[in-house]
Coordinates of C-alpha atoms and ligand atoms in Angstrom, one line a residue:
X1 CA 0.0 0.0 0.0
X2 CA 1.1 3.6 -0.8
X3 CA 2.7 5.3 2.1
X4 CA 1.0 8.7 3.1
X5 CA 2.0 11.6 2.8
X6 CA 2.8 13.2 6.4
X7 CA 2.1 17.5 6.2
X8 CA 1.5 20.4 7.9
X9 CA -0.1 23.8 7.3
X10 CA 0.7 27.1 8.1
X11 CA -2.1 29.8 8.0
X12 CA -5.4 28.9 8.8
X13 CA -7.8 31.5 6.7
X14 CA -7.0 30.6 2.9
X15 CA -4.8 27.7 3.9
X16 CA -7.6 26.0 5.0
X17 CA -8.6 25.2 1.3
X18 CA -4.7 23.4 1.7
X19 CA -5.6 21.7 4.7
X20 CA -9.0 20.0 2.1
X21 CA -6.6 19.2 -0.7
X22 CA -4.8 17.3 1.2
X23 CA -7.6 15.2 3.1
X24 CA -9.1 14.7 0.3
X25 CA -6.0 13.4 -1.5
X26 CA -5.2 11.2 1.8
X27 CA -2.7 12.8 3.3
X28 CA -1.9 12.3 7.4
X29 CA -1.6 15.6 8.9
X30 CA 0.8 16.0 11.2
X31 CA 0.3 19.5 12.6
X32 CA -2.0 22.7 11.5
X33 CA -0.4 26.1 12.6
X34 CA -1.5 29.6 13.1
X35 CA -0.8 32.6 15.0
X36 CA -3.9 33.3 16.0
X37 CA -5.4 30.9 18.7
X38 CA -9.0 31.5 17.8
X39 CA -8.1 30.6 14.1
X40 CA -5.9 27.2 15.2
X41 CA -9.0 26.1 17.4
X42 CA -11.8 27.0 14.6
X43 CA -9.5 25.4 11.9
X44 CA -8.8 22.0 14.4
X45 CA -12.1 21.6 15.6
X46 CA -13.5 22.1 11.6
X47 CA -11.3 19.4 10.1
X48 CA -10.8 17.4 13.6
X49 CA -7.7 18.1 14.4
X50 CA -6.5 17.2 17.9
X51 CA -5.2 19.9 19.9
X52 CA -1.8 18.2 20.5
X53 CA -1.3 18.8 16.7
X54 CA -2.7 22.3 16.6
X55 CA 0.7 24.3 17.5
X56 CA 1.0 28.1 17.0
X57 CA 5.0 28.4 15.8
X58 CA 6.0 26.6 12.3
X59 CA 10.0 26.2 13.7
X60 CA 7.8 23.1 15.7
X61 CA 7.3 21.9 12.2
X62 CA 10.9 22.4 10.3
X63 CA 12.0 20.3 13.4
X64 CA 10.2 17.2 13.4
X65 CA 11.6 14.9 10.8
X66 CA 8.4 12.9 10.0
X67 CA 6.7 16.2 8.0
X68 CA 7.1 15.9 4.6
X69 CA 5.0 18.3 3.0
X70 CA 3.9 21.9 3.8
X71 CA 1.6 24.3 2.9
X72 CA 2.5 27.9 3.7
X73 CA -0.3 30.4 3.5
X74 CA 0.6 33.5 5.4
X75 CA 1.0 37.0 4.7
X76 CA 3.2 37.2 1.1
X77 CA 5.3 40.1 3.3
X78 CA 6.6 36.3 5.5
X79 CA 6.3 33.9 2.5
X80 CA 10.3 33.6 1.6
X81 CA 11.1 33.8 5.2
X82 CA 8.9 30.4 6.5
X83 CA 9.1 28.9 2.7
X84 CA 13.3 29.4 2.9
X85 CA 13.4 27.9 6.4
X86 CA 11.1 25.1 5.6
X87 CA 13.1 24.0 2.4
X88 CA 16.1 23.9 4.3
X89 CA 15.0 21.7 6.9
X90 CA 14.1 19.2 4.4
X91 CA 10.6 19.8 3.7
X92 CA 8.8 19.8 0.3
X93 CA 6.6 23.6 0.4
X94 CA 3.5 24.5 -1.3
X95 CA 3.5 28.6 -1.1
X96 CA 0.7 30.3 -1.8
X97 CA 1.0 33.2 -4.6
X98 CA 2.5 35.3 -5.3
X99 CA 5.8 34.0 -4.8
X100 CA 7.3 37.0 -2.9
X101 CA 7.2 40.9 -3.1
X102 CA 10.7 41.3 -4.0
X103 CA 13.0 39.6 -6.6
X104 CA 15.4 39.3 -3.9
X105 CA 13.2 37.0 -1.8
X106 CA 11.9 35.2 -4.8
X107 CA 15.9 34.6 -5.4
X108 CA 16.6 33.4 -1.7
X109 CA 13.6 31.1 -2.2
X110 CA 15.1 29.4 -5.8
X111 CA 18.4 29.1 -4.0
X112 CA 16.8 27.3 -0.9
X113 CA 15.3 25.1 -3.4
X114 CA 18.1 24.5 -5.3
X115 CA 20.5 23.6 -2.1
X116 CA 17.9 21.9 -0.6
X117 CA 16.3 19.9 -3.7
X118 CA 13.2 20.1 -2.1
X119 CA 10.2 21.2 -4.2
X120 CA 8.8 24.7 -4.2
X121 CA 5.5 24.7 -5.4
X122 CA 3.8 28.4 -6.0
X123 CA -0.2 28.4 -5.5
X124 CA -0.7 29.9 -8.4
X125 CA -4.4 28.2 -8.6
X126 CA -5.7 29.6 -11.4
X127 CA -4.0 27.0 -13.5
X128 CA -6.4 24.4 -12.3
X129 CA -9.1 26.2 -12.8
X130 CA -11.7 24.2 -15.0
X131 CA -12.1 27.1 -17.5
X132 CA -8.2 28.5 -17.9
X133 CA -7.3 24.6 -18.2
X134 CA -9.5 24.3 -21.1
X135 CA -8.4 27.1 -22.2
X136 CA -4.8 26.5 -22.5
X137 CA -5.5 23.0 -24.0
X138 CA -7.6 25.1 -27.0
X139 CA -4.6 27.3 -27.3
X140 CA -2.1 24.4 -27.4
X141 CA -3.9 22.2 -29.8
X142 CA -3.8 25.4 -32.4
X143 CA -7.8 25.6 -32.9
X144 CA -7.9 29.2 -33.1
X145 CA -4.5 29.3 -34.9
X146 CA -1.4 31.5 -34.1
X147 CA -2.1 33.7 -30.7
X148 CA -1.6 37.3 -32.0
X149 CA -3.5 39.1 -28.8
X150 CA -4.4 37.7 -25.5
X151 CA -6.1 39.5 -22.3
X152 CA -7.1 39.3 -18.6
X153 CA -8.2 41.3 -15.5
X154 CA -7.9 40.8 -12.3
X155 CA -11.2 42.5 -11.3
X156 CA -12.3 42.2 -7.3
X157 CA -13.8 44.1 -4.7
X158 CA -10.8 44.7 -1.6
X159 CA -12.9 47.7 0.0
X160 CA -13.2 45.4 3.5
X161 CA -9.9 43.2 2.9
X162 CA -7.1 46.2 3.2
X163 CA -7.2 47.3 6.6
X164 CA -4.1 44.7 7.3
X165 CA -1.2 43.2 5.6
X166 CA -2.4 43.9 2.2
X167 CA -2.3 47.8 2.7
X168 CA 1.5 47.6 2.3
X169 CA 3.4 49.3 -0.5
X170 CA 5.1 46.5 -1.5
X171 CA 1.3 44.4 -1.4
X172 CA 0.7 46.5 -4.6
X173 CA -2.7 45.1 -6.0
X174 CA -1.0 43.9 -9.6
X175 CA 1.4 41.5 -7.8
X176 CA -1.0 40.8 -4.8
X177 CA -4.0 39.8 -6.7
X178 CA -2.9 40.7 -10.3
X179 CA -0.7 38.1 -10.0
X180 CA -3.3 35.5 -11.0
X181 CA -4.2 37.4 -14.5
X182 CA -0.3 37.8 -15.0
X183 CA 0.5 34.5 -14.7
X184 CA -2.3 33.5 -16.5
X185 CA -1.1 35.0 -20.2
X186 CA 2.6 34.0 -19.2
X187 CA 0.8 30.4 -19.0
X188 CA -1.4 31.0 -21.9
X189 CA 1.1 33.2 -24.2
X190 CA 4.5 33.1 -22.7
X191 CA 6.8 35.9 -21.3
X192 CA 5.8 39.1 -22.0
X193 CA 9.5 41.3 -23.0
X194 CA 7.8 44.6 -22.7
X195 CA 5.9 46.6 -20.9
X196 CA 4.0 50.0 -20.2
X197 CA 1.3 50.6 -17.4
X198 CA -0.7 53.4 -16.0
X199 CA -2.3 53.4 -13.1
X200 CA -5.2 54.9 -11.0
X201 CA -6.2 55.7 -7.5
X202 CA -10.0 56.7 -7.0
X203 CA -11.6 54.0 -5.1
X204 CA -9.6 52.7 -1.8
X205 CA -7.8 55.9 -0.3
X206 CA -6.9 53.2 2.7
X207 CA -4.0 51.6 0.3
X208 CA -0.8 53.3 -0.7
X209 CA -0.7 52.2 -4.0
X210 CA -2.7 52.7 -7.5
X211 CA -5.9 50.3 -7.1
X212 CA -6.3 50.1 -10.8
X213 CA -3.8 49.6 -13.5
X214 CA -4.2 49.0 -16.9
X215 CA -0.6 47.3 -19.0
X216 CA 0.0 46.6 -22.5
X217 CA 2.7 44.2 -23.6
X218 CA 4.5 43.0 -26.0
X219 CA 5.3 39.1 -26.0
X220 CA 7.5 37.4 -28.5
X221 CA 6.5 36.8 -32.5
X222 CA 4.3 39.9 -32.6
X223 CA 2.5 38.8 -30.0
X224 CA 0.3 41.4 -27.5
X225 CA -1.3 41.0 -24.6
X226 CA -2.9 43.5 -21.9
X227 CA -3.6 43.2 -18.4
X228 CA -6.2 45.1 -16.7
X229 CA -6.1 44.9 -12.5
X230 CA -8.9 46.7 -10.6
X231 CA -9.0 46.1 -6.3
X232 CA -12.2 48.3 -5.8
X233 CA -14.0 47.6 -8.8
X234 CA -18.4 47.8 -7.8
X235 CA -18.8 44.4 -9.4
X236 CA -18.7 41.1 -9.1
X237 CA -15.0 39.0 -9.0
X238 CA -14.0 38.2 -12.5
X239 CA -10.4 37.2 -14.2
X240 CA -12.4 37.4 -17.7
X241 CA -9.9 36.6 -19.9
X242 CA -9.7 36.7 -24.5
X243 CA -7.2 34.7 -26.5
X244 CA -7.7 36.5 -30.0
X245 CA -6.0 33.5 -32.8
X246 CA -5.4 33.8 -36.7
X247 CA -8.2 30.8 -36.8
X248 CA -10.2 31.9 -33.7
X249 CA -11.2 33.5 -30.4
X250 CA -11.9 32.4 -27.0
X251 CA -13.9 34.4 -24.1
X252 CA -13.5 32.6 -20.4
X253 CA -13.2 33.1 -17.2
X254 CA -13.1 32.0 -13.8
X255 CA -16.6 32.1 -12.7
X256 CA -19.5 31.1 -15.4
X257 CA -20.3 28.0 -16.3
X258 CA -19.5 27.8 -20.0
X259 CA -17.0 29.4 -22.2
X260 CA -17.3 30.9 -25.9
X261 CA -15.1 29.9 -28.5
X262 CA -15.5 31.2 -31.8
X263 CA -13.5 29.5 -35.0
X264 CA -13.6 30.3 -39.0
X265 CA -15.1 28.3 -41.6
X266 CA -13.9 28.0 -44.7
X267 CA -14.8 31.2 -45.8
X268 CA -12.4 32.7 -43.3
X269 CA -15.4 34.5 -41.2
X270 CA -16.4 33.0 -37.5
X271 CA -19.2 30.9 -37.1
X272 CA -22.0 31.0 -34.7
X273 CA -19.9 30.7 -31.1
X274 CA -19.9 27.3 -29.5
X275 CA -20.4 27.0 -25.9
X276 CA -18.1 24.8 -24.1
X277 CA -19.8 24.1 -20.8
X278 CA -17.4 24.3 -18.0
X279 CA -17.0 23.6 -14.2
X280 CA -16.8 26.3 -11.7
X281 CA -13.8 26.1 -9.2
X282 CA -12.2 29.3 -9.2
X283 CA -9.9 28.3 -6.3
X284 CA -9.4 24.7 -6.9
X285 CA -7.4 23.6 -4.3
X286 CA -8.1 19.6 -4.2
X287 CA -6.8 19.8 -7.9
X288 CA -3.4 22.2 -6.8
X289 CA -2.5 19.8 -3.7
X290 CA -2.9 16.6 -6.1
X291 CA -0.4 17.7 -8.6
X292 CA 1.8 19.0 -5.1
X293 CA 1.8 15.1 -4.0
X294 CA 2.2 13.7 -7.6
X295 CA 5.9 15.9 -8.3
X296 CA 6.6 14.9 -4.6
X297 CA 6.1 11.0 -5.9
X298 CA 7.8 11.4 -9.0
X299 CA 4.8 11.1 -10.8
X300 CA 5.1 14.3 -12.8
X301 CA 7.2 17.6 -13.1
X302 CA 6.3 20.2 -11.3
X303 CA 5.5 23.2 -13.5
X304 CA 5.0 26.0 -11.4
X305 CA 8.3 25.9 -9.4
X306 CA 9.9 28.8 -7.7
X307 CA 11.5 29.8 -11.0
X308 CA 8.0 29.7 -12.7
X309 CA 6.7 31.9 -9.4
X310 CA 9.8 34.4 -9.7
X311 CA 9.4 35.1 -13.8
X312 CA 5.5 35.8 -12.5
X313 CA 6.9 38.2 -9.6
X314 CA 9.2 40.0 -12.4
X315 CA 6.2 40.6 -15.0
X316 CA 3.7 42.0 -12.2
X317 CA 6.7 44.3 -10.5
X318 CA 7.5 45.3 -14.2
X319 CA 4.0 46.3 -14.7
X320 CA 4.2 48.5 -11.3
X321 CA 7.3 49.9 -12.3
X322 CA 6.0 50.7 -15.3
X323 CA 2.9 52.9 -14.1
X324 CA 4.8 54.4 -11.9
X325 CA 7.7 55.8 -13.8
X326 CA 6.0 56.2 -17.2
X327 CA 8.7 54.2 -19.1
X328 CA 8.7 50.8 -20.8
X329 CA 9.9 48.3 -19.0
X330 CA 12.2 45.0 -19.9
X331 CA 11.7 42.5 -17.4
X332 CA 14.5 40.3 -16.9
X333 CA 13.5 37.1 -16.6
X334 CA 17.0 35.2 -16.0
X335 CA 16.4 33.3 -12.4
Ligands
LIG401 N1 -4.8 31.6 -4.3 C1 -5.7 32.5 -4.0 O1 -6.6 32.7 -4.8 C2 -5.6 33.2 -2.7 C3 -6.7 33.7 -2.1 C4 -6.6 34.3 -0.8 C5 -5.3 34.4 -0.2 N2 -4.2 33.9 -0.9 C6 -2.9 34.0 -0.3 O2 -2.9 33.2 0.9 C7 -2.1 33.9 1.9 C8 -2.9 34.1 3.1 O3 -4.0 35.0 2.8 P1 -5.3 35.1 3.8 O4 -6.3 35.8 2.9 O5 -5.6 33.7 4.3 O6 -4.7 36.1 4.9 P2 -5.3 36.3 6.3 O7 -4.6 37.5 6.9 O8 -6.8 36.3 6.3 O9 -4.8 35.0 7.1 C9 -3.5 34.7 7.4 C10 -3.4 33.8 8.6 O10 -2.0 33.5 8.8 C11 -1.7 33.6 10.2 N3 -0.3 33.9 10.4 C12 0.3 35.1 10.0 N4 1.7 35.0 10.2 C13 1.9 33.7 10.7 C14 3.0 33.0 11.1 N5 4.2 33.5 11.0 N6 2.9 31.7 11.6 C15 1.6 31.2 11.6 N7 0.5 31.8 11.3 C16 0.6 33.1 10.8 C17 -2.7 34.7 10.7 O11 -2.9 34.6 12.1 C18 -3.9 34.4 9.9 O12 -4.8 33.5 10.5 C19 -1.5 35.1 1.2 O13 -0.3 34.8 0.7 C20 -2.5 35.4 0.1 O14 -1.9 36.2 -0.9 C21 -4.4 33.3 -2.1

């Protein structure tokens, strides 16, 4: 019989959806861990946790040598300090996005990797997402032909969630949120080489930063993309996202039930759209910590490593450069 996997998880609000990808996918956990005591007891006595596993500092967890696997979901300002720490004790680290604020702490994070050869896997969930995997399997089989324009946004409502961590400067909404919708086209397109932003400020005075930014970019082989990021948008969430090919187009996103993909006939014009009917699961987790414990078996490479989180961190803090200085920017993707 298969042995489990023994893991832990740090950060008991989002990383709770951790803490169900890996029951679900049979893991034995070994310890949850939070700060806060009221979010270790609700988190323990939701998923039946016994308090002698329910510990409140993660160096408990680097220390004990039976922990494989964990899951870090704290504030991105602490992610390369508890995801360096874990890889060098030994242990295998799912980090949720993005990566890190800085490039330097996405580059102390590849080098823990690398010395430890551990894995570092970066949440970056919207690559299981029913729709965007789809998605990518239309672009890659070349139904709608060469790519030639593709776009996302990164629309949600922050108004109640910045009154903490995520009012920092260095939080800025394109790399805190609009991290998805970057890596997204990176996934989709590949690395954008250039770009130029601007950015806005009318709708949450509370953050230090633009709360909507609108990029254009260039990609390789005439390719362009835009990305549009809004934190305080009056609407509902959205990461609606257009893939514009010589052959056809696709309209998805992360929240509907069926995507439109339009294609040409022989005639060269688009027929009627089809429908592709589609599961919702914008955040899904059971699907992330799967493909986690499948590169920790072997079974599979693990696509978004730290480099694949680090070239996303360079795109988005290119984009805020960007609006803030008024140039173009080259990102430098060499990690
Ligand atoms: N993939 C997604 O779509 C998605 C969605 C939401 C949040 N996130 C990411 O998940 C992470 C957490 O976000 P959140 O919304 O849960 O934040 P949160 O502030 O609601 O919760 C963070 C939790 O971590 C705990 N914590 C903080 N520092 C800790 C430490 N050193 N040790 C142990 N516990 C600690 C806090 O007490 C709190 O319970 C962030 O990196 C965020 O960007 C990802």
């Amino acid at each position: 019989m298969e042995q489990k996997l023994v893991t832990a998880h740090i950060g008991l609000k989002f990383g709770m959806s951790h803490i169900e990808g890996a029951l679900g996918g049979g893991a034995e956990i070994a310890y949850i861990c939070d700060r806060d005591p009221e979010a270790l007891r609700f988190a323990g006595e939701r998923y039946g946790i016994p308090e002698e596993k329910r510990v409140s500092d993660y160096r408990k967890i680097a220390e004990d040598p039976r922990v494989q696997a964990v899951t870090v979901a704290v504030p991105d300002q602490q992610h390369a300090e508890l995801t360096c720490a874990l890889l060098r004790a030994g242990k295998h680290v799912l980090c949720e996005k993005p990566l890190a604020l800085t490039r330097e702490d996405a580059r102390a994070i590849i080098r823990a990797a690398d010395e430890s050869g551990r894995l570092c896997m970066v949440g970056q969930i919207c690559r299981f997402t029913p729709a965007f995997e789809k998605a990518k399997e239309i672009v890659a089989s070349g139904e709608i032909g060469e790519v030639y324009f593709a776009e996302s946004e990164y629309a949600h409502d922050y108004m109640y969630l910045v009154d903490n961590w995520r009012a920092d400067p260095l939080r800025h909404g394109v790399i805190g949120g609009g991290c998805h919708a970057v890596d997204l086209l990176r996934w989709l397109v590949g690395d954008p080489t250039e770009v130029f932003a601007y950015g806005t400020h009318k709708l949450l005075p509370q953050v230090p930063y633009d709360d909507a930014t609108v990029a254009v970019m260039k990609f390789g082989d005439g390719v362009m993309g835009k990305v549009f990021v809004s934190t305080g948008c009056k609407r509902d969430y959205t990461m609606r996202t257009l893939v514009y090919g010589t052959k056809g187009t696709l309209i998805c996103d992360n929240t509907s039930p069926s995507m439109t993909l339009f294609t040409a006939g022989e005639d060269g014009m688009a027929h009627e759209p089809e429908t592709i009917p589609v599961q919702v699961n914008n955040h899904n987790a059971a699907r992330e910590f799967a493909v986690f414990a499948e590169a920790i078996r072997g079974e599979r490479p693990l696509e978004t490593d730290a480099r694949e989180g680090a070239k996303t961190v360079e795109a988005c803090l290119s984009i805020i450069e960007s609006s803030v200085s008024g140039r173009v920017v080259y990102p430098d993707y060499d990690f």
